[in-house]
Amino acid sequence: MTHLKVINPNTALAMTASIGRCARAVACPSTVVTAVSPSMGPESIESHYDEALAVPGVLAEIAAGEREGVDGYVIACFGDPGLDAARELAAGPVVGIAEAAMHAATLLGRGFSVVTTLSRTVGRAWDLAHRYGFAAACRGVHACDIPVLDLEDPAARKTVTELCVAAVERDGSDAVVLGCAGMADFAAEVSEETGVPVIDGVTAATKLVESLVTLGLRTGKRGEYALPRPKRYSGLLRDFTI
Ligand code: 5HY
């Protein structure tokens, strides 16, 4: 039995439930998926400030997972908040949904388009494309300008789908990456309309982490991702003392 923990770094429980359903839908029968939101953090992540304040909650869930014997983790927010710090803390593999989706997209074509939420998050998506080595493959990042928590509105699906169709035309891309965990269950519909593979990071990351665990592969602990040196943290962060 493999135990995966899918962490939605925002505190929107309806979104966490939807993320959990999507992850369980693709996980192996022998895999147990726990989907959680931290007890602290922003209700949605749409800025650098939100992202920074989401990280302590992510790390608290990783620390709890280490006590629970979790085998692998998914960070289910397209900014991949706290990914490096989470990798330092966790023994097992940790994968962010942006990272997983971009990896998958480059296995399915030469170029991909990203469709994300607010325009102000476009820069972050490009940062991650560069960080992960996919800047050349990323043909464009497009914002639908729908706030994260409004993606539940049925009209949002139509808007996102139309933007994906336009992005593929404009970018000449072979695949689409959905730029928010709140779009996790849009993929099949959007793929129908665009005629290209559409990658949702939640399911891509779930299968990637599950595969790494099955292969017995874990984060390298010899250098950068070794457990942080013990030290005191003060104030609101005193409980993060290692
Ligand atoms: C996400 N925010 O996947 C990101 C999407 C974004 O709360 N979950 C969020 O807009 O960056």
Coordinates of C-alpha atoms and ligand atoms in Angstrom, one line a residue:
M1 CA 0.0 0.0 0.0
T2 CA 1.3 3.4 -1.0
H3 CA 0.2 6.5 1.0
L4 CA 0.2 9.8 -0.9
K5 CA -0.6 13.2 0.7
V6 CA -2.0 15.8 -1.7
I7 CA -1.7 19.2 -0.1
N8 CA -3.9 22.1 -1.4
P9 CA -1.9 25.0 0.0
N10 CA -5.0 27.2 0.2
T11 CA -7.8 26.7 2.8
A12 CA -10.7 26.4 0.4
L13 CA -12.1 23.0 1.5
A14 CA -14.5 22.5 -1.4
M15 CA -11.5 22.9 -3.7
T16 CA -9.5 20.4 -1.6
A17 CA -12.3 17.9 -1.9
S18 CA -12.4 18.3 -5.7
I19 CA -8.6 18.0 -5.9
G20 CA -8.8 14.8 -3.8
R21 CA -11.5 13.3 -6.1
C22 CA -9.3 14.0 -9.2
A23 CA -6.2 12.4 -7.6
R24 CA -8.1 9.3 -6.4
A25 CA -9.6 8.9 -9.8
V26 CA -6.2 8.2 -11.3
A27 CA -4.3 6.6 -8.4
C28 CA -3.8 2.8 -8.4
P29 CA -6.2 0.8 -6.2
S30 CA -3.4 0.0 -3.8
T31 CA -2.7 3.7 -3.3
V32 CA -4.3 5.6 -0.5
V33 CA -4.7 9.4 -1.3
T34 CA -5.2 11.8 1.5
A35 CA -6.1 15.3 0.3
V36 CA -5.7 18.1 2.9
S37 CA -5.7 21.9 3.3
P38 CA -3.5 23.3 6.1
S39 CA -5.2 24.8 9.2
M40 CA -3.5 28.1 8.4
G41 CA -3.0 30.1 5.1
P42 CA -4.8 32.1 2.4
E43 CA -8.3 31.0 1.1
S44 CA -6.8 31.2 -2.4
I45 CA -3.3 31.9 -3.8
E46 CA -3.2 34.7 -6.5
S47 CA -0.2 36.7 -5.5
H48 CA 3.4 36.5 -4.2
Y49 CA 2.1 37.6 -0.8
D50 CA -0.5 34.7 -0.8
E51 CA 2.1 32.3 -1.9
A52 CA 4.6 33.3 0.8
L53 CA 1.9 33.0 3.5
A54 CA 0.9 29.6 2.1
V55 CA 4.3 28.0 2.7
P56 CA 4.2 27.5 6.5
G57 CA 0.9 25.6 6.2
V58 CA 2.4 23.4 3.5
L59 CA 5.5 22.6 5.7
A60 CA 3.3 21.9 8.7
E61 CA 1.4 19.3 6.6
I62 CA 4.7 17.8 5.4
A63 CA 5.9 17.5 9.0
A64 CA 2.6 15.8 10.0
G65 CA 3.0 13.5 7.0
E66 CA 6.4 12.4 8.1
R67 CA 5.0 11.5 11.5
E68 CA 2.2 9.6 9.7
G69 CA 4.6 7.6 7.5
V70 CA 3.4 9.2 4.2
D71 CA 5.4 7.9 1.1
G72 CA 5.0 10.8 -1.2
Y73 CA 3.6 14.3 -1.6
V74 CA 1.9 16.5 -4.1
I75 CA 1.8 20.3 -3.7
A76 CA -1.5 21.1 -5.4
C77 CA -1.1 24.8 -6.3
F78 CA 0.3 26.0 -9.7
G79 CA 2.9 28.2 -8.0
D80 CA 4.5 25.0 -6.4
P81 CA 4.8 27.0 -3.1
G82 CA 7.4 25.7 -0.7
L83 CA 8.5 22.9 -3.0
D84 CA 12.2 23.1 -2.2
A85 CA 11.7 23.4 1.6
A86 CA 9.2 20.5 1.5
R87 CA 11.8 18.4 -0.3
E88 CA 14.3 19.2 2.5
L89 CA 11.7 18.1 5.2
A90 CA 10.3 15.0 3.4
A91 CA 12.0 11.6 3.0
G92 CA 9.8 10.6 0.1
P93 CA 9.4 12.4 -3.2
V94 CA 7.5 15.8 -3.4
V95 CA 6.2 17.1 -6.7
G96 CA 4.5 20.3 -7.6
I97 CA 1.6 20.4 -10.0
A98 CA 3.2 23.0 -12.3
E99 CA 6.4 21.0 -12.5
A100 CA 4.5 17.7 -13.2
A101 CA 2.3 19.2 -15.8
M102 CA 5.2 20.9 -17.7
H103 CA 7.2 17.6 -17.6
A104 CA 4.2 15.7 -19.0
A105 CA 3.5 18.3 -21.7
T106 CA 7.0 18.1 -23.1
L107 CA 6.6 14.3 -23.4
L108 CA 3.5 14.9 -25.7
G109 CA 4.7 17.5 -28.1
R110 CA 7.4 20.1 -28.9
G111 CA 5.5 23.1 -27.4
F112 CA 2.8 23.8 -24.9
S113 CA 0.6 26.7 -23.8
V114 CA -0.3 27.5 -20.2
V115 CA -3.7 28.8 -19.3
T116 CA -3.8 30.3 -15.8
T117 CA -6.1 32.4 -13.6
L118 CA -5.2 36.1 -13.0
S119 CA -2.8 38.1 -15.2
R120 CA -0.7 38.8 -12.2
T121 CA 0.3 35.2 -12.0
V122 CA 1.6 35.0 -15.5
G123 CA 5.1 36.0 -14.4
R124 CA 5.2 33.2 -11.8
A125 CA 4.3 30.6 -14.5
W126 CA 7.2 31.8 -16.7
D127 CA 9.6 31.7 -13.6
L128 CA 8.7 28.1 -13.2
A129 CA 9.0 27.3 -16.9
H130 CA 12.5 28.7 -16.7
R131 CA 13.3 27.0 -13.4
Y132 CA 12.3 23.6 -14.7
G133 CA 14.1 24.0 -18.0
F134 CA 11.0 24.3 -20.1
A135 CA 11.2 28.0 -21.2
A136 CA 11.8 27.0 -24.8
A137 CA 8.9 24.5 -24.9
C138 CA 6.5 27.0 -23.3
R139 CA 5.0 28.8 -26.2
G140 CA 2.8 31.2 -24.2
V141 CA 1.1 31.8 -20.8
H142 CA -2.4 33.2 -21.0
A143 CA -4.7 34.4 -18.2
C144 CA -8.5 34.0 -18.1
D145 CA -8.7 36.6 -15.3
I146 CA -11.1 34.5 -13.3
P147 CA -10.3 34.5 -9.5
V148 CA -9.4 31.0 -8.2
L149 CA -12.5 30.5 -6.1
D150 CA -14.8 31.6 -9.0
L151 CA -13.6 28.7 -11.1
E152 CA -16.4 26.6 -9.6
D153 CA -18.9 28.7 -11.6
P154 CA -20.0 26.7 -14.6
A155 CA -19.5 29.8 -16.8
A156 CA -15.8 29.7 -15.9
R157 CA -15.3 26.4 -17.7
K158 CA -16.6 27.9 -21.0
T159 CA -14.3 30.9 -20.6
V160 CA -11.3 28.7 -19.8
T161 CA -12.1 26.3 -22.7
E162 CA -12.4 29.2 -25.2
L163 CA -9.1 30.7 -24.0
C164 CA -7.4 27.3 -24.4
V165 CA -8.7 27.0 -28.0
A166 CA -7.4 30.5 -28.8
A167 CA -4.0 29.8 -27.1
V168 CA -3.4 26.7 -29.1
E169 CA -4.2 28.6 -32.3
R170 CA -2.1 31.6 -31.4
D171 CA 0.9 29.7 -30.0
G172 CA 0.8 26.8 -32.5
S173 CA 1.3 24.5 -29.5
D174 CA 0.9 20.8 -29.3
A175 CA -0.5 20.6 -25.7
V176 CA -2.2 22.8 -23.0
V177 CA -1.2 23.0 -19.3
L178 CA -4.0 24.0 -17.0
G179 CA -2.5 26.6 -14.6
C180 CA -4.6 26.1 -11.5
A181 CA -5.6 23.1 -9.3
G182 CA -9.1 24.5 -9.5
M183 CA -9.2 23.5 -13.2
A184 CA -8.2 19.9 -12.3
D185 CA -11.5 18.4 -13.6
F186 CA -11.6 20.6 -16.8
A187 CA -9.0 18.6 -18.8
A188 CA -11.2 16.1 -20.7
E189 CA -13.7 18.8 -21.8
V190 CA -11.0 21.2 -22.9
S191 CA -9.1 18.5 -24.7
E192 CA -12.3 17.7 -26.6
E193 CA -12.6 21.3 -27.8
T194 CA -8.9 22.0 -28.5
G195 CA -8.1 18.7 -30.1
V196 CA -4.7 18.6 -28.2
P197 CA -3.7 16.8 -25.0
V198 CA -4.6 18.9 -22.0
I199 CA -2.6 18.3 -18.8
D200 CA -3.9 18.9 -15.4
G201 CA -1.1 19.0 -12.8
V202 CA -3.0 17.4 -9.9
T203 CA -3.5 14.1 -11.8
A204 CA 0.0 14.3 -13.5
A205 CA 1.7 14.9 -10.2
T206 CA -0.3 12.1 -8.4
K207 CA 0.9 9.6 -11.0
L208 CA 4.4 10.9 -11.1
V209 CA 4.8 10.7 -7.3
E210 CA 3.1 7.3 -7.2
S211 CA 5.6 6.0 -9.9
L212 CA 8.6 7.3 -8.0
V213 CA 7.4 5.6 -4.8
T214 CA 6.8 2.4 -6.8
L215 CA 10.3 2.6 -8.2
G216 CA 11.6 3.0 -4.6
L217 CA 13.0 6.5 -5.6
R218 CA 13.2 9.2 -2.9
T219 CA 14.7 12.8 -2.8
G220 CA 18.5 12.8 -2.6
K221 CA 19.5 13.8 0.9
R222 CA 23.3 14.2 0.3
G223 CA 23.3 17.9 -0.3
E224 CA 20.8 20.7 -1.0
Y225 CA 17.8 18.7 0.1
A226 CA 19.3 17.3 3.3
L227 CA 17.2 17.8 6.4
P228 CA 17.7 21.5 7.6
R229 CA 20.1 22.0 10.4
P230 CA 18.3 22.1 13.8
K231 CA 17.7 25.6 15.1
R232 CA 15.1 27.7 16.9
Y233 CA 12.3 29.6 15.2
S234 CA 10.5 32.2 17.2
G235 CA 7.1 34.0 17.4
L236 CA 4.3 32.5 15.3
L237 CA 6.9 30.1 13.9
R238 CA 8.1 28.6 17.1
D239 CA 6.4 25.3 16.4
F240 CA 8.6 24.9 13.2
T241 CA 11.7 24.2 15.4
I242 CA 13.3 21.0 13.9
Ligands
5HY1 C1 -3.7 27.3 -7.5 N1 -3.8 29.4 -6.7 O1 -3.5 26.3 -8.2 C2 -3.2 28.6 -7.8 C3 -3.5 29.1 -9.2 C4 -3.0 30.5 -9.4 O2 -5.1 28.9 -4.9 N2 -4.4 27.3 -6.4 C5 -4.5 28.6 -5.9 O3 -3.7 31.3 -9.7 O4 -1.7 30.7 -9.3

